[in-house]
PDB file of C-alpha atoms in Angstrom:
ATOM      1  CA  UNK A  42      20.272   8.356  -2.453  1.00  0.00           C
ATOM      2  CA  UNK A  43      16.808   9.057  -3.740  1.00  0.00           C
ATOM      3  CA  UNK A  44      16.201  12.363  -5.230  1.00  0.00           C
ATOM      4  CA  UNK A  45      13.407  14.489  -3.715  1.00  0.00           C
ATOM      5  CA  UNK A  46      11.996  15.522  -6.993  1.00  0.00           C
ATOM      6  CA  UNK A  47      10.665  12.130  -7.967  1.00  0.00           C
ATOM      7  CA  UNK A  48       8.229  11.831  -4.838  1.00  0.00           C
ATOM      8  CA  UNK A  49       5.167  13.767  -3.811  1.00  0.00           C
ATOM      9  CA  UNK A  50       4.733  14.311  -0.215  1.00  0.00           C
ATOM     10  CA  UNK A  51       1.743  12.900   2.008  1.00  0.00           C
ATOM     11  CA  UNK A  52       0.800  13.964   5.349  1.00  0.00           C
ATOM     12  CA  UNK A  53      -1.302  11.786   7.444  1.00  0.00           C
ATOM     13  CA  UNK A  54      -2.651  13.240  10.761  1.00  0.00           C
ATOM     14  CA  UNK A  55      -4.530  11.011  13.024  1.00  0.00           C
ATOM     15  CA  UNK A  56      -6.996  12.768  15.455  1.00  0.00           C
ATOM     16  CA  UNK A  57      -5.251  14.416  18.335  1.00  0.00           C
ATOM     17  CA  UNK A  58      -1.759  13.711  17.013  1.00  0.00           C
ATOM     18  CA  UNK A  59       0.869  15.574  15.013  1.00  0.00           C
ATOM     19  CA  UNK A  60       1.006  14.915  11.252  1.00  0.00           C
ATOM     20  CA  UNK A  61       3.321  12.333   9.770  1.00  0.00           C
ATOM     21  CA  UNK A  62       5.075  12.984   6.694  1.00  0.00           C
ATOM     22  CA  UNK A  63       5.078  10.044   3.919  1.00  0.00           C
ATOM     23  CA  UNK A  64       6.381  10.295   0.482  1.00  0.00           C
ATOM     24  CA  UNK A  65       4.957   8.537  -2.713  1.00  0.00           C
ATOM     25  CA  UNK A  66       6.714   8.108  -5.902  1.00  0.00           C
ATOM     26  CA  UNK A  67       5.235  10.411  -8.395  1.00  0.00           C
ATOM     27  CA  UNK A  68       3.796   9.056 -11.713  1.00  0.00           C
ATOM     28  CA  UNK A  69       7.229   8.385 -13.192  1.00  0.00           C
ATOM     29  CA  UNK A  70       8.469   4.847 -13.962  1.00  0.00           C
ATOM     30  CA  UNK A  71      11.862   5.483 -12.515  1.00  0.00           C
ATOM     31  CA  UNK A  72      10.338   6.478  -8.992  1.00  0.00           C
ATOM     32  CA  UNK A  73       8.135   3.393  -8.861  1.00  0.00           C
ATOM     33  CA  UNK A  74      11.028   1.104  -9.919  1.00  0.00           C
ATOM     34  CA  UNK A  75      13.411   2.631  -7.223  1.00  0.00           C
ATOM     35  CA  UNK A  76      10.592   2.023  -4.505  1.00  0.00           C
ATOM     36  CA  UNK A  77      10.020  -1.576  -5.846  1.00  0.00           C
ATOM     37  CA  UNK A  78      13.693  -2.295  -5.679  1.00  0.00           C
ATOM     38  CA  UNK A  79      13.936  -1.165  -2.126  1.00  0.00           C
ATOM     39  CA  UNK A  80      11.261  -3.588  -1.261  1.00  0.00           C
ATOM     40  CA  UNK A  81      12.651  -7.079  -0.747  1.00  0.00           C
ATOM     41  CA  UNK A  82      10.791  -9.195   1.814  1.00  0.00           C
ATOM     42  CA  UNK A  83      13.203 -11.393   3.802  1.00  0.00           C
ATOM     43  CA  UNK A  84      12.942 -15.212   2.587  1.00  0.00           C
ATOM     44  CA  UNK A  85      10.914 -16.274   5.691  1.00  0.00           C
ATOM     45  CA  UNK A  86       8.268 -13.596   4.681  1.00  0.00           C
ATOM     46  CA  UNK A  87       7.632 -14.731   1.029  1.00  0.00           C
ATOM     47  CA  UNK A  88       5.456 -17.902   1.604  1.00  0.00           C
ATOM     48  CA  UNK A  89       1.667 -18.027   1.080  1.00  0.00           C
ATOM     49  CA  UNK A  90       1.165 -18.164   4.835  1.00  0.00           C
ATOM     50  CA  UNK A  91       2.437 -15.503   7.163  1.00  0.00           C
ATOM     51  CA  UNK A  92       2.122 -15.224  10.886  1.00  0.00           C
ATOM     52  CA  UNK A  93       0.684 -12.083  12.297  1.00  0.00           C
ATOM     53  CA  UNK A  94       1.067 -11.609  15.872  1.00  0.00           C
ATOM     54  CA  UNK A  95      -2.152 -10.883  17.911  1.00  0.00           C
ATOM     55  CA  UNK A  96      -2.418  -7.640  20.235  1.00  0.00           C
ATOM     56  CA  UNK A  97      -1.073  -8.617  23.444  1.00  0.00           C
ATOM     57  CA  UNK A  98      -2.288  -5.740  25.420  1.00  0.00           C
ATOM     58  CA  UNK A  99      -5.318  -3.249  25.156  1.00  0.00           C
ATOM     59  CA  UNK A 100      -2.893  -0.665  23.975  1.00  0.00           C
ATOM     60  CA  UNK A 101      -2.264  -2.542  20.667  1.00  0.00           C
ATOM     61  CA  UNK A 102      -4.325  -2.471  17.773  1.00  0.00           C
ATOM     62  CA  UNK A 103      -4.602  -4.729  14.659  1.00  0.00           C
ATOM     63  CA  UNK A 104      -6.954  -3.125  12.023  1.00  0.00           C
ATOM     64  CA  UNK A 105      -8.270  -5.061   9.020  1.00  0.00           C
ATOM     65  CA  UNK A 106      -8.940  -3.324   5.864  1.00  0.00           C
ATOM     66  CA  UNK A 107     -10.325  -5.012   3.062  1.00  0.00           C
ATOM     67  CA  UNK A 108     -11.445  -4.508  -0.684  1.00  0.00           C
ATOM     68  CA  UNK A 109     -10.296  -0.938  -1.148  1.00  0.00           C
ATOM     69  CA  UNK A 110     -10.383  -1.239  -4.936  1.00  0.00           C
ATOM     70  CA  UNK A 111      -8.217   1.605  -5.767  1.00  0.00           C
ATOM     71  CA  UNK A 112     -10.100   3.957  -3.541  1.00  0.00           C
ATOM     72  CA  UNK A 113      -7.225   6.067  -2.229  1.00  0.00           C
ATOM     73  CA  UNK A 114      -9.325   8.670  -0.363  1.00  0.00           C
ATOM     74  CA  UNK A 115     -11.147   5.632   1.644  1.00  0.00           C
ATOM     75  CA  UNK A 116      -7.647   4.374   2.625  1.00  0.00           C
ATOM     76  CA  UNK A 117      -6.590   7.851   3.697  1.00  0.00           C
ATOM     77  CA  UNK A 118      -9.803   8.447   5.719  1.00  0.00           C
ATOM     78  CA  UNK A 119      -8.916   5.110   7.614  1.00  0.00           C
ATOM     79  CA  UNK A 120      -5.483   6.048   8.183  1.00  0.00           C
ATOM     80  CA  UNK A 121      -6.799   9.654   9.384  1.00  0.00           C
ATOM     81  CA  UNK A 122      -9.318   8.127  11.779  1.00  0.00           C
ATOM     82  CA  UNK A 123      -7.025   5.392  13.303  1.00  0.00           C
ATOM     83  CA  UNK A 124      -3.504   6.646  12.810  1.00  0.00           C
ATOM     84  CA  UNK A 125      -0.703   5.404  10.498  1.00  0.00           C
ATOM     85  CA  UNK A 126       1.110   2.020  11.079  1.00  0.00           C
ATOM     86  CA  UNK A 127       3.222   1.636  13.865  1.00  0.00           C
ATOM     87  CA  UNK A 128       4.440  -1.041  16.433  1.00  0.00           C
ATOM     88  CA  UNK A 129       1.344  -0.734  18.424  1.00  0.00           C
ATOM     89  CA  UNK A 130      -1.165   0.255  15.556  1.00  0.00           C
ATOM     90  CA  UNK A 131      -0.721  -2.711  12.892  1.00  0.00           C
ATOM     91  CA  UNK A 132      -2.810  -2.981   9.673  1.00  0.00           C
ATOM     92  CA  UNK A 133      -3.834  -6.168   7.418  1.00  0.00           C
ATOM     93  CA  UNK A 134      -4.759  -5.070   3.877  1.00  0.00           C
ATOM     94  CA  UNK A 135      -7.055  -7.909   2.939  1.00  0.00           C
ATOM     95  CA  UNK A 136      -6.547  -8.084  -0.566  1.00  0.00           C
ATOM     96  CA  UNK A 137      -8.449  -6.507  -3.556  1.00  0.00           C
ATOM     97  CA  UNK A 138      -6.570  -3.381  -3.603  1.00  0.00           C
ATOM     98  CA  UNK A 139      -6.566  -3.413  -7.500  1.00  0.00           C
ATOM     99  CA  UNK A 140      -9.215  -2.637 -10.106  1.00  0.00           C
ATOM    100  CA  UNK A 141     -12.345  -0.646 -10.387  1.00  0.00           C
ATOM    101  CA  UNK A 142     -10.900   2.541  -8.579  1.00  0.00           C
ATOM    102  CA  UNK A 143      -8.372   5.026 -10.192  1.00  0.00           C
ATOM    103  CA  UNK A 144      -5.872   4.911  -7.587  1.00  0.00           C
ATOM    104  CA  UNK A 145      -4.687   1.322  -6.798  1.00  0.00           C
ATOM    105  CA  UNK A 146      -1.042   2.087  -7.720  1.00  0.00           C
ATOM    106  CA  UNK A 147      -0.934   4.680  -5.145  1.00  0.00           C
ATOM    107  CA  UNK A 148      -2.431   2.405  -2.616  1.00  0.00           C
ATOM    108  CA  UNK A 149       0.256  -0.161  -3.454  1.00  0.00           C
ATOM    109  CA  UNK A 150       2.986   2.389  -3.303  1.00  0.00           C
ATOM    110  CA  UNK A 151       1.559   3.606   0.211  1.00  0.00           C
ATOM    111  CA  UNK A 152       1.457   0.126   1.761  1.00  0.00           C
ATOM    112  CA  UNK A 153       5.106  -0.529   0.344  1.00  0.00           C
ATOM    113  CA  UNK A 154       6.329   2.490   1.912  1.00  0.00           C
ATOM    114  CA  UNK A 155       4.692   1.502   5.096  1.00  0.00           C
ATOM    115  CA  UNK A 156       6.285  -1.943   5.015  1.00  0.00           C
ATOM    116  CA  UNK A 157       9.612  -0.372   4.377  1.00  0.00           C
ATOM    117  CA  UNK A 158       9.482   2.430   7.355  1.00  0.00           C
ATOM    118  CA  UNK A 159       7.232   0.405   9.798  1.00  0.00           C
ATOM    119  CA  UNK A 160       8.352  -3.305   9.383  1.00  0.00           C
ATOM    120  CA  UNK A 161       6.029  -5.822  10.946  1.00  0.00           C
ATOM    121  CA  UNK A 162       3.212  -3.154  11.113  1.00  0.00           C
ATOM    122  CA  UNK A 163       1.607  -3.823   7.831  1.00  0.00           C
ATOM    123  CA  UNK A 164       0.765  -7.070   6.033  1.00  0.00           C
ATOM    124  CA  UNK A 165      -0.954  -7.509   2.558  1.00  0.00           C
ATOM    125  CA  UNK A 166      -2.999 -10.632   1.476  1.00  0.00           C
ATOM    126  CA  UNK A 167      -3.584 -11.335  -2.087  1.00  0.00           C
ATOM    127  CA  UNK A 168      -7.266 -11.270  -3.092  1.00  0.00           C
ATOM    128  CA  UNK A 169      -8.752 -12.355  -6.542  1.00  0.00           C
ATOM    129  CA  UNK A 170      -8.219  -8.839  -7.975  1.00  0.00           C
ATOM    130  CA  UNK A 171      -4.595  -9.062  -7.549  1.00  0.00           C
ATOM    131  CA  UNK A 172      -4.732 -11.999 -10.104  1.00  0.00           C
ATOM    132  CA  UNK A 173      -3.267 -11.291 -13.657  1.00  0.00           C
ATOM    133  CA  UNK A 174      -6.281 -12.470 -15.582  1.00  0.00           C
ATOM    134  CA  UNK A 175      -8.621 -10.189 -13.553  1.00  0.00           C
ATOM    135  CA  UNK A 176      -6.048  -7.127 -13.802  1.00  0.00           C
ATOM    136  CA  UNK A 177      -6.122  -7.583 -17.530  1.00  0.00           C
ATOM    137  CA  UNK A 178      -9.728  -7.125 -17.852  1.00  0.00           C
ATOM    138  CA  UNK A 179     -11.458  -4.030 -18.633  1.00  0.00           C
ATOM    139  CA  UNK A 180     -13.023  -1.893 -15.805  1.00  0.00           C
ATOM    140  CA  UNK A 181     -16.341  -2.732 -17.017  1.00  0.00           C
ATOM    141  CA  UNK A 182     -15.829  -6.412 -16.753  1.00  0.00           C
ATOM    142  CA  UNK A 183     -14.651  -6.229 -13.035  1.00  0.00           C
ATOM    143  CA  UNK A 184     -10.977  -5.326 -13.701  1.00  0.00           C
ATOM    144  CA  UNK A 185      -9.046  -2.217 -14.845  1.00  0.00           C
ATOM    145  CA  UNK A 186      -5.859  -2.271 -13.144  1.00  0.00           C
ATOM    146  CA  UNK A 187      -3.909  -2.610 -16.453  1.00  0.00           C
ATOM    147  CA  UNK A 188      -5.966   0.298 -17.722  1.00  0.00           C
ATOM    148  CA  UNK A 189      -4.688   2.278 -14.774  1.00  0.00           C
ATOM    149  CA  UNK A 190      -1.136   1.489 -14.982  1.00  0.00           C
ATOM    150  CA  UNK A 191      -0.331   1.920 -18.768  1.00  0.00           C
ATOM    151  CA  UNK A 192      -1.237   5.601 -18.793  1.00  0.00           C
ATOM    152  CA  UNK A 193       0.551   6.357 -15.761  1.00  0.00           C
ATOM    153  CA  UNK A 194       3.791   4.467 -16.332  1.00  0.00           C
ATOM    154  CA  UNK A 195       4.083   3.537 -20.232  1.00  0.00           C
TER     155      UNK A 195
END
């Protein structure tokens, strides 16, 4: 059982709907490690190519969010405007989550939580900013993810 004191709550309320509560690991290495241990995609979902089923009716939505670059407020605005992931409201996060902005870690944690709580409603593609060499660059050279992670978790 995960302890409540290592989480911070996050409420997302889509227009005209009741708020939905999600929890994110606080800035503690132990909380982040616990979340990462929970996330184990099945072997058939670990390849470079993934099948994302298209919407089959007008009631289903597939939203593509790209290049969030650590801008958590932008992601929260998208979720507030369009609703959290569900079986009928699916999201593809089209890479470049990391670098430049100050909250890429929180976006990754949020996406992992969505993948754990709503399987097959969230997919993530890897952009060039999820590459190690770019993550290790300073922010003024187009990177910054390492500079974000070390103070939060070292």
